[in-house]
Tab-separated table of C-alpha atoms and ligand atoms in Angstrom:
chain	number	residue	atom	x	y	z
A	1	UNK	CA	54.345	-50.475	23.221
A	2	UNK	CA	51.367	-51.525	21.065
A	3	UNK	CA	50.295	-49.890	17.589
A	4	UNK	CA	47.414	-48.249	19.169
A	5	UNK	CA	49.613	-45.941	21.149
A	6	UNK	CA	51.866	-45.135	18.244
A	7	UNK	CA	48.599	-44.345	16.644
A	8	UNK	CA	47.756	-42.310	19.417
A	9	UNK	CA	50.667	-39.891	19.961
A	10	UNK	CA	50.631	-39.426	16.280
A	11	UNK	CA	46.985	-38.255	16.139
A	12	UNK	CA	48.215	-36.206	19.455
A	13	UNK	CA	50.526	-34.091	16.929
A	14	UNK	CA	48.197	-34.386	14.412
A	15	UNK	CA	45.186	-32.478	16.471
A	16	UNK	CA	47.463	-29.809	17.612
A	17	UNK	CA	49.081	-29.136	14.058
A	18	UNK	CA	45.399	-28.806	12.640
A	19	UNK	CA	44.269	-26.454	15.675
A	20	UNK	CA	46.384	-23.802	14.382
A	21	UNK	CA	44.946	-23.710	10.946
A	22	UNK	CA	41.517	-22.678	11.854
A	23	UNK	CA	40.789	-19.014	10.983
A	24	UNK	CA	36.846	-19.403	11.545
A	25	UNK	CA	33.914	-21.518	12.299
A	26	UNK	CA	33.475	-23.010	9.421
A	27	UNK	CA	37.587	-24.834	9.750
A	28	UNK	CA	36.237	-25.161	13.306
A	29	UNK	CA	32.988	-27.535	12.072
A	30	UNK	CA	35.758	-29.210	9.935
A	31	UNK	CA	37.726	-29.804	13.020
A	32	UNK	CA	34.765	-31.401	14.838
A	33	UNK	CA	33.757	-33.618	12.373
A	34	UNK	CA	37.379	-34.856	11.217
A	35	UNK	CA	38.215	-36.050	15.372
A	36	UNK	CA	34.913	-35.828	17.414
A	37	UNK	CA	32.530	-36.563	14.910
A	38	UNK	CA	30.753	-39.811	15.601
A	39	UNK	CA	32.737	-41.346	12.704
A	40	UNK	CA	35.528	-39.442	13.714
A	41	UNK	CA	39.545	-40.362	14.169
A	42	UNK	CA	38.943	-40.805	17.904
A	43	UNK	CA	35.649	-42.411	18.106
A	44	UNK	CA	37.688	-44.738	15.623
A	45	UNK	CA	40.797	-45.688	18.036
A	46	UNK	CA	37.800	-46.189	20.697
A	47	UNK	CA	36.605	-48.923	18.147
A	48	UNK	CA	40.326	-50.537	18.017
A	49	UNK	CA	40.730	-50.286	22.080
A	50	UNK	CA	37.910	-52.923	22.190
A	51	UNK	CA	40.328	-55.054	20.333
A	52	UNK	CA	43.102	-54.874	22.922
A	53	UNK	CA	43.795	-57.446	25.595
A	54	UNK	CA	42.866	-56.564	29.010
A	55	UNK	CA	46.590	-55.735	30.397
A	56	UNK	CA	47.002	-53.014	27.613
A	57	UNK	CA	43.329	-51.882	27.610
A	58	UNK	CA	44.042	-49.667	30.914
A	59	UNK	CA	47.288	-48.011	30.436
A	60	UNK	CA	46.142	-46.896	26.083
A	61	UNK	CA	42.578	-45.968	27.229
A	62	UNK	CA	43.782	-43.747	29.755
A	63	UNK	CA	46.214	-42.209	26.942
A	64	UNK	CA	43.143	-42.172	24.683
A	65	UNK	CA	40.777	-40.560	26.858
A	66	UNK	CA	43.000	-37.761	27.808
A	67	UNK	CA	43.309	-36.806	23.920
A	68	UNK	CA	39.647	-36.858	23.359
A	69	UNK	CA	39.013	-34.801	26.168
A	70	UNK	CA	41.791	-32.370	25.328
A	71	UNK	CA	40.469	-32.260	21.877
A	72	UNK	CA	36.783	-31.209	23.066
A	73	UNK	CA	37.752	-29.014	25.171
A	74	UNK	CA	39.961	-26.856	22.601
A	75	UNK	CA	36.677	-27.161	20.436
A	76	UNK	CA	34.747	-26.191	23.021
A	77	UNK	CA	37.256	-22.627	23.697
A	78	UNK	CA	36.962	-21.922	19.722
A	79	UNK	CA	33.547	-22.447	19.542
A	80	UNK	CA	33.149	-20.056	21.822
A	81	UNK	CA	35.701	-17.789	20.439
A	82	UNK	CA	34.216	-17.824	17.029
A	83	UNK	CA	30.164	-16.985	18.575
A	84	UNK	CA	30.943	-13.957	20.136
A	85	UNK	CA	32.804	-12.519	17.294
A	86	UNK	CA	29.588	-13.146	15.315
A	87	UNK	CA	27.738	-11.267	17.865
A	88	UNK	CA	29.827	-8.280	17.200
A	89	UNK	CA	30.684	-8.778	13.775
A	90	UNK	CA	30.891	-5.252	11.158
A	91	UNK	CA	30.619	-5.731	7.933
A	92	UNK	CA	31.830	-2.535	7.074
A	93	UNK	CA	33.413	-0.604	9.834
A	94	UNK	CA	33.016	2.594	8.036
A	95	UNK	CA	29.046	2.918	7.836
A	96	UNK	CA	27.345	5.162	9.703
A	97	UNK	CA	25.683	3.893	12.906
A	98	UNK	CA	22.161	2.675	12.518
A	99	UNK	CA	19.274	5.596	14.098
A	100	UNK	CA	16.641	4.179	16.494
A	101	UNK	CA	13.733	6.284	16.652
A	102	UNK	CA	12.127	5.767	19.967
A	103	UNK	CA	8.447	5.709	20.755
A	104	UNK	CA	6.222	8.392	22.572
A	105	UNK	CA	2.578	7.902	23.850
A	106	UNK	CA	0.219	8.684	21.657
A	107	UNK	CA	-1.863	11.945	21.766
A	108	UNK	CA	-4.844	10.380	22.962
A	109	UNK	CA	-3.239	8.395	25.522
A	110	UNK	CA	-0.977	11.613	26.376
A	111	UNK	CA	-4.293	13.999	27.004
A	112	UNK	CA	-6.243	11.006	28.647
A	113	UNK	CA	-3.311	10.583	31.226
A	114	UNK	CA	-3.215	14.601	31.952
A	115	UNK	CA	-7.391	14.479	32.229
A	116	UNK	CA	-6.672	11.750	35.068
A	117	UNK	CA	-3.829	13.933	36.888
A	118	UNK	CA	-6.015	16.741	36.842
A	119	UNK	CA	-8.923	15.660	38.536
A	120	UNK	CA	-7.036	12.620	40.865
A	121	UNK	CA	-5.694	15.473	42.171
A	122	UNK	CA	-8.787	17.579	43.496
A	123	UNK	CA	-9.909	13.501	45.079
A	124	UNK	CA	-11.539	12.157	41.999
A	125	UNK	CA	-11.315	8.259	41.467
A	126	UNK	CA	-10.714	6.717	38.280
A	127	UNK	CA	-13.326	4.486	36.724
A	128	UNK	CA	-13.080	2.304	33.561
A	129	UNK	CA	-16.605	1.233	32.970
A	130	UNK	CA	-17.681	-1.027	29.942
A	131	UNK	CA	-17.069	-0.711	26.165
A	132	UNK	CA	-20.136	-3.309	25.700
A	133	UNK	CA	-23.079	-1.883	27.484
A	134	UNK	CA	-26.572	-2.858	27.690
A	135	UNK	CA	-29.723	-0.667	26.916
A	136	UNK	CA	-30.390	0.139	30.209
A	137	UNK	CA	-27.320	1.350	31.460
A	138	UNK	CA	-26.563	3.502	28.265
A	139	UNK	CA	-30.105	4.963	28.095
A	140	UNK	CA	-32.515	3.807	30.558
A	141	UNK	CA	-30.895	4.438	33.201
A	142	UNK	CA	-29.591	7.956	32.372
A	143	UNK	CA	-33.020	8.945	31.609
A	144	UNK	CA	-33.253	8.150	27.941
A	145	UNK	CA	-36.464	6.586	27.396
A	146	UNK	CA	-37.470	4.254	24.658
A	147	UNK	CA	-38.650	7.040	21.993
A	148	UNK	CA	-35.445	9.213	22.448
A	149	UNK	CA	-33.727	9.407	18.645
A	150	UNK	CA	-30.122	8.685	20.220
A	151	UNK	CA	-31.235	5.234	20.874
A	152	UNK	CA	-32.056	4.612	17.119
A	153	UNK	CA	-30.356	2.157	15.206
A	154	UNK	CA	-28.818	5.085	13.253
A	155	UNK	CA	-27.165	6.719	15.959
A	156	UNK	CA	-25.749	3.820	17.925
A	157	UNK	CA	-24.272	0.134	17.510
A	158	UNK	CA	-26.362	-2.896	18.577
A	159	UNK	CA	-24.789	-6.160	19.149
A	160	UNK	CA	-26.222	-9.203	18.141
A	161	UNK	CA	-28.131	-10.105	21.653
A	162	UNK	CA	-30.822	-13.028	19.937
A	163	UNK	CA	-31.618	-15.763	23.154
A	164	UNK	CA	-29.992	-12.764	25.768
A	165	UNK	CA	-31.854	-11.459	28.286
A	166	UNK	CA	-30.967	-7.687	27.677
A	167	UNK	CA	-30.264	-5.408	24.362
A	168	UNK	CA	-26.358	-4.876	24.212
A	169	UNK	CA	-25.046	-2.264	22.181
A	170	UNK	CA	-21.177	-0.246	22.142
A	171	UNK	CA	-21.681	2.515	24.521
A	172	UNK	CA	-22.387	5.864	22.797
A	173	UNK	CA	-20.522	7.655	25.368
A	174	UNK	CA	-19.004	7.596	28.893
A	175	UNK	CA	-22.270	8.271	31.274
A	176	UNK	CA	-23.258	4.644	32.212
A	177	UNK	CA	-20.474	4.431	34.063
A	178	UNK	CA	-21.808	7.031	36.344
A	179	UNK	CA	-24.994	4.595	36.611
A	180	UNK	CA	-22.520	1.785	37.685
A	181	UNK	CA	-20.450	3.292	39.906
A	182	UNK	CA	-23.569	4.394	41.932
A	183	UNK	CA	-25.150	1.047	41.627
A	184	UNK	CA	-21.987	-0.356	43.380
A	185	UNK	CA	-21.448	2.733	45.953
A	186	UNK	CA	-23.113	4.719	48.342
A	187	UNK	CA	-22.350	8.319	48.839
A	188	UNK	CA	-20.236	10.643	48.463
A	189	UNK	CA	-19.119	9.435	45.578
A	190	UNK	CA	-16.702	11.290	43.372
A	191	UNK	CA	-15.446	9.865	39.910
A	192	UNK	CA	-13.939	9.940	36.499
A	193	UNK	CA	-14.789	7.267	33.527
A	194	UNK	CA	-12.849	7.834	30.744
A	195	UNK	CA	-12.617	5.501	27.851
A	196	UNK	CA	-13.995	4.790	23.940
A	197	UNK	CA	-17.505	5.366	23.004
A	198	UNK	CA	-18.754	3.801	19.687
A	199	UNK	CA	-21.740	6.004	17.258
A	200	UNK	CA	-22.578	5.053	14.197
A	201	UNK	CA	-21.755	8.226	12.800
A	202	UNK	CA	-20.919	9.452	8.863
A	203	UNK	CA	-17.039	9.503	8.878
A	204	UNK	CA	-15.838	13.044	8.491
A	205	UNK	CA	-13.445	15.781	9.615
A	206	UNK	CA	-15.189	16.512	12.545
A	207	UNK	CA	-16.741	12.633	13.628
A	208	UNK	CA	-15.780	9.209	13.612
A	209	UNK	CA	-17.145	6.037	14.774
A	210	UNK	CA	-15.116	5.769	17.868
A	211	UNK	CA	-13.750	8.526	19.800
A	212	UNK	CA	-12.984	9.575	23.389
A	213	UNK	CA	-14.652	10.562	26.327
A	214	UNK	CA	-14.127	11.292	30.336
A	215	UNK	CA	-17.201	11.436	32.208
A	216	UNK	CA	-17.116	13.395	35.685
A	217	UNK	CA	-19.550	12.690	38.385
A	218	UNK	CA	-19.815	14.095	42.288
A	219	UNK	CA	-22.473	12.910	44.565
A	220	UNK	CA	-22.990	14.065	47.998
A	221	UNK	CA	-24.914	16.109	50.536
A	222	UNK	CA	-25.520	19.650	49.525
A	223	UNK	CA	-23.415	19.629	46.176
A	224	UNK	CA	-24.214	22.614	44.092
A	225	UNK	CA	-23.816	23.377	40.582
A	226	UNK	CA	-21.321	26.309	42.075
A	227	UNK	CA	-19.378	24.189	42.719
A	228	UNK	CA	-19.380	22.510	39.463
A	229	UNK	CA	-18.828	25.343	37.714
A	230	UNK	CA	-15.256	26.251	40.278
A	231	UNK	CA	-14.617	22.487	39.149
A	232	UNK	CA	-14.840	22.845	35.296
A	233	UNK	CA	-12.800	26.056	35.268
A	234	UNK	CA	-10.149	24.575	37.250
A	235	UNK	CA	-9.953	21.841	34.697
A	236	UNK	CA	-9.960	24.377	31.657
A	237	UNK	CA	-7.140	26.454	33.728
A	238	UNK	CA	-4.739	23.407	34.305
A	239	UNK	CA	-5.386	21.566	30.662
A	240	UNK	CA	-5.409	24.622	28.540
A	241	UNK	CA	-3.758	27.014	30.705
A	242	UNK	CA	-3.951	29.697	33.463
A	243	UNK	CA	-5.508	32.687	31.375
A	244	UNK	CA	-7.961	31.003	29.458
A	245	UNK	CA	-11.379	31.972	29.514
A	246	UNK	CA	-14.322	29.744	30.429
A	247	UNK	CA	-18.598	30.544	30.227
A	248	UNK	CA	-21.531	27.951	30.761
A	249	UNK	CA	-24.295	28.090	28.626
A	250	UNK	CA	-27.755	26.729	29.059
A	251	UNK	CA	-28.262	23.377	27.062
A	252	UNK	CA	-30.315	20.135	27.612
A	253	UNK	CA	-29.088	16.485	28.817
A	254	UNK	CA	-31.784	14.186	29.786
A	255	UNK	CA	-29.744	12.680	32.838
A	256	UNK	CA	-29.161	16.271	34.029
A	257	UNK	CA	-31.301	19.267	35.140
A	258	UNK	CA	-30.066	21.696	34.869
A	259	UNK	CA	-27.586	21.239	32.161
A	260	UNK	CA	-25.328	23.487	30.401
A	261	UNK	CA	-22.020	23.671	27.976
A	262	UNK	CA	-18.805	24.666	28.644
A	263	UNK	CA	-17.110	26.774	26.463
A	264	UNK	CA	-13.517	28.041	26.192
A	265	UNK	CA	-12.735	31.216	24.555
A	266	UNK	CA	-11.095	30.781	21.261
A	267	UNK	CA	-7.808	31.642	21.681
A	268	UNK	CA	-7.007	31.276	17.988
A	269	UNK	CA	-8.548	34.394	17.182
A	270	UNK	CA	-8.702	35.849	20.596
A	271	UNK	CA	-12.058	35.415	21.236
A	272	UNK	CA	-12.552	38.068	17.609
A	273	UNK	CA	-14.283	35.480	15.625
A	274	UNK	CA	-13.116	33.339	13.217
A	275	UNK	CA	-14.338	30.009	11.102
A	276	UNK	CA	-13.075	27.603	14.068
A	277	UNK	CA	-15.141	29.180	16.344
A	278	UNK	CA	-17.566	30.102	13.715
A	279	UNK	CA	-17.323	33.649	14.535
A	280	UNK	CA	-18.949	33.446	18.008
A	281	UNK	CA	-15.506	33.708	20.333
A	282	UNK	CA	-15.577	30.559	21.889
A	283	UNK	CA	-15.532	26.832	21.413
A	284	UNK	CA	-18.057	24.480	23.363
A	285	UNK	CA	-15.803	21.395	25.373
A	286	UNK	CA	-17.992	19.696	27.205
A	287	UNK	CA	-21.819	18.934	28.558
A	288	UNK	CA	-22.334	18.667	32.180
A	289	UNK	CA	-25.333	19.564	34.672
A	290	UNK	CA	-26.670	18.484	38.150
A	291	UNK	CA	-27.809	15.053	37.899
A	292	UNK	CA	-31.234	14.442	37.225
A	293	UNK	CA	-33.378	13.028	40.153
A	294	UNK	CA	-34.973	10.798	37.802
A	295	UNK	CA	-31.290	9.408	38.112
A	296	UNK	CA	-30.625	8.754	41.690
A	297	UNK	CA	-34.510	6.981	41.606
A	298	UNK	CA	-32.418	4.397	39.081
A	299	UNK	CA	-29.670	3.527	41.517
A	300	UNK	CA	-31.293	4.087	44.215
A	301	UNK	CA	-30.129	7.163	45.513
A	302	UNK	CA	-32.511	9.279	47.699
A	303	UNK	CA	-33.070	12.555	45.619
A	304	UNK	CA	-34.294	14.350	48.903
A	305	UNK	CA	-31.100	13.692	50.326
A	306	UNK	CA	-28.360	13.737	47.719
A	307	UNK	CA	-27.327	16.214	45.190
A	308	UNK	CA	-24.760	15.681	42.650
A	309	UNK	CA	-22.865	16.825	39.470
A	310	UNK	CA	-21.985	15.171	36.265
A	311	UNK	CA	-19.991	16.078	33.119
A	312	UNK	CA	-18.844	14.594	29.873
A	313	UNK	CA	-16.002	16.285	27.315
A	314	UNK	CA	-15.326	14.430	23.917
A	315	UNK	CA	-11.218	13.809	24.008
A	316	UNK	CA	-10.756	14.599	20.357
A	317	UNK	CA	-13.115	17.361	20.000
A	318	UNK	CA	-10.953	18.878	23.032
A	319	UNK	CA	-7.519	18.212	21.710
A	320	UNK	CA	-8.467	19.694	17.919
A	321	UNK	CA	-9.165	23.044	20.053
A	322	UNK	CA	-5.957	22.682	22.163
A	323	UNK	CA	-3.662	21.904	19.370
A	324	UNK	CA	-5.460	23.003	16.515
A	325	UNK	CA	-6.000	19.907	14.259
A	326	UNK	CA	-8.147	20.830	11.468
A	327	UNK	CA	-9.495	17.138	11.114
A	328	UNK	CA	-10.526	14.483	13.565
A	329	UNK	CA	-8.783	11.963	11.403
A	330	UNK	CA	-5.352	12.618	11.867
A	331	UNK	CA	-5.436	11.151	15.010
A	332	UNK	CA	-5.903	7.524	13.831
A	333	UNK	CA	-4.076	7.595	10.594
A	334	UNK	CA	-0.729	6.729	12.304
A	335	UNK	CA	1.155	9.798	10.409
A	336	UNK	CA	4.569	9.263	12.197
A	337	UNK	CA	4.940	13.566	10.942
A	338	UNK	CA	1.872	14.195	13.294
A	339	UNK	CA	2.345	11.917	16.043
A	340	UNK	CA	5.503	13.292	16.295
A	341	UNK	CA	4.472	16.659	17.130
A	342	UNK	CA	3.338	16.250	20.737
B	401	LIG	N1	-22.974	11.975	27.545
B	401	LIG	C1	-23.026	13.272	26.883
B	401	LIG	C2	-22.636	13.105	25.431
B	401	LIG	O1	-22.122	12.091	25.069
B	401	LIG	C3	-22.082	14.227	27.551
B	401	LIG	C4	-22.539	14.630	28.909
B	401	LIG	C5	-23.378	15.734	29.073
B	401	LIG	C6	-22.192	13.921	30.012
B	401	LIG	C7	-23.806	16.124	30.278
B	401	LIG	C8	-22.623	14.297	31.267
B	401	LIG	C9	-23.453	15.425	31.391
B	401	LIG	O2	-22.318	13.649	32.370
B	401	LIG	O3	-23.851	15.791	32.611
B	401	LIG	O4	-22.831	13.994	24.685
C-alpha cells in the first residue's frame, strides 16, 4: 500500500471528525478553505498523485477522488443548510411583528378614475390629449384670439419654442383636446379628456400651478343643450350623490355659445348660506355650453349640420366641495394623515 493512501484514509477520518464541529457558516468557510481550498489538504494529495508511478496512479486516484467529491458535496448540504437559516433568522423571537402599511390611490387619481366610470358608462370615450400644447390648439382653435388676456404671459406657461415653427406652451386646461379629437374624427363623436393643466397662477389656498381637469365633449346631429343639461345632472347625481341639487347659470366661454355654470347646492349648510358658498347656497363645478360654430369651422366640422356640447370641471376645485378640504394644497403635500382619509 503506498503512503499516499495511508495519507488518504487518514484525511478520510479527519474530514468526517471536523464535519461535526461546525455550528455555523463561518466553521463552514473554515471547512472549505482547510480541504477544498485551492491550497487545500486535497488539492495537496492531488499534487503528490502526480508523483506516483503509473500502476499506483489508478487504484489511489480513484480513492482520492471519491474523498474530494464526498467532501464537496457535504459542503455543498451545509452551505445550504446554513443560507436558509439566514433567510429566516430572529434576532429576538420576542419582538413584536413588524406593521406594513399598504398603499391606496391617491385622491386625485381615486376621483379621476370615478369621473371616467361615470361617463364610460353613458358611451363616452376616454381621451388623454397633450400636456405640451401649441398656441393654436389651446387658444386659436377654441376661439381665443390673439388679444384674449388668458393667453398672456401672466396667465399661462410658454415653452422655449426659438427656430420652431409654432408657440408651445403647458396647456391651461383640458379643451384642446376636444380640438384634437375632432381633427382626427368625424361625427358623432362623444368624449372625455381628463388630465393636468399648467397656469401660472399666485400659489394659494384656492390655486396652484397645476391642477386637474376632465373636459366633456358630444358632437352629433341634433344635440341640444337639453340634453346637456340631463347629462351634467346625471354626473352630479352619481359623483356627489342621488339628492343633490344641481342649477345652470348663464356665463361666457369663448369656444361655447351658449355657455353656462354648473352649480351644486351646498350641502354644507344646506343650501342656508355660509362662507364656503359665500352665502349664496350653492357652489359653481364646472363650465360647459354648446360648442361654438366658430369651432366646428376650425376642425372642419359643418356648423349647419352638426351640433354639439362641451364641458370642463376643475378636479380639485370639485373634490374640496365633495370632501370639504379647506385648502387646495393639501392635496400635494403628501400628508400620509390626509391621504389616508379617502
Ligand atoms: N376650459 C374652461 C376652463 O378651463 C372650462 C370649460 C368651460 C370647458 C366651458 C368647456 C366648456 O368645454 O364648454 O375654465
Amino acid at each position: 500500500m503506498s503512503d499516499l493512501l495511508n495519507k488518504i484514509t487518514q484525511i478520510k477520518q479527519n474530514v468526517l471528525s471536523d464535519l461535526s464541529t461546525i455550528n455555523n457558516a463561518d466553521d463552514l468557510e473554515q471547512f472549505r478553505i482547510k480541504y477544498l481550498g485551492r491550497k487545500g489538504i486535497i488539492n495537496s494529495l492531488f499534487e503528490e498523485l502526480k508523483l506516483l508511478d503509473k500502476t499506483l496512479k489508478a487504484q489511489v486516484g480513484k480513492e482520492l477522488n471519491t474523498l474530494k467529491n464526498n467532501t464537496e458535496s457535504k459542503y455543498r448540504e451545509l452551505l445550504q443548510k446554513f443560507s436558509e437559516k439566514n433567510e429566516f433568522r430572529v434576532e429576538d423571537p420576542t419582538l413584536p411583528g413588524r406593521v406594513y402599511n399598504i398603499g391606496t390611490k391617491h385622491l386625485i387619481t381615486q376621483a379621476l378614475e370615478d369621473i371616467i366610470k361615470i361617463f364610460v358608462k353613458i358611451g363616452f370615450k376616454v381621451y388623454d390629449g397633450f400636456e405640451i400644447e401649441d398656441e393654436y390648439h389651446n387658444f386659436d382653435a377654441l376661439n381665443t384670439p390673439e388679444y384674449h388676456p388668458a393667453r398672456d404671459m401672466q396667465d399661462t406657461f410658454y415653452l422655449n419654442s426659438e427656430g420652431k415653427d409654432k408657440r408651445y406652451l403647458l396647456r391651461t386646461h383640458t379643451s384642446p383636446g376636444q380640438i384634437r379629437v375632432m381633427e382626427m374624427h368625424q361625427p358623432p363623436v362623444r368624449v372625455i379628456v381628463p388630465g393636468k393643466c399648467y397656469r401660472n397662477e399666485a400659489i394659494s389656498s384656492r390655486s396652484l400651478a397645476m391642477f386637474h381637469q376632465v373636459e366633456g365633449l358630444y358632437v352629433d346631429k341634433g344635440v341640444t343643450f337639453r340634453e346637456l343639461k340631463g347629462t351634467l345632472d346625471y354626473f352630479a347625481k352619481e359623483f356627489f350623490g342621488k339628492d343633490i341639487k344641481t342649477r345652470l347659470r348663464p356665463s361666457f366661454f369663448s369656444f361655447t355659445e351658449p355657455s353656462g355654470e354648473l352649480d351644486v347646492e351646498c350641502y354644507l349648510c344646506n343650501s342656508k348660506g355660509c362662507r364656503v358658498c359665500k352665502y349664496t347656497g350653492w357652489l359653481e363645478i364646472l363650465g360647459c355650453g354648446m360648442v361654438d360654430p366658430n369651432v366646428f369651422e376650425f376642425v372642419g366640422y359643418d356648423p349647419e349640420e352638426y351640433t354639439g356640447y362641451a364641458f370642463g370641471m376643475g378636479i380639485e376645485r370639485t373634490l374640496m366641495i365633495r370632501h370639504q378640504v379647506p385648502d387646495i394644497r393639501m392635496f400635494y403635500e403628501n400628508d400620509i394623515r390626509f391621504l389616508k382619509q379617502f
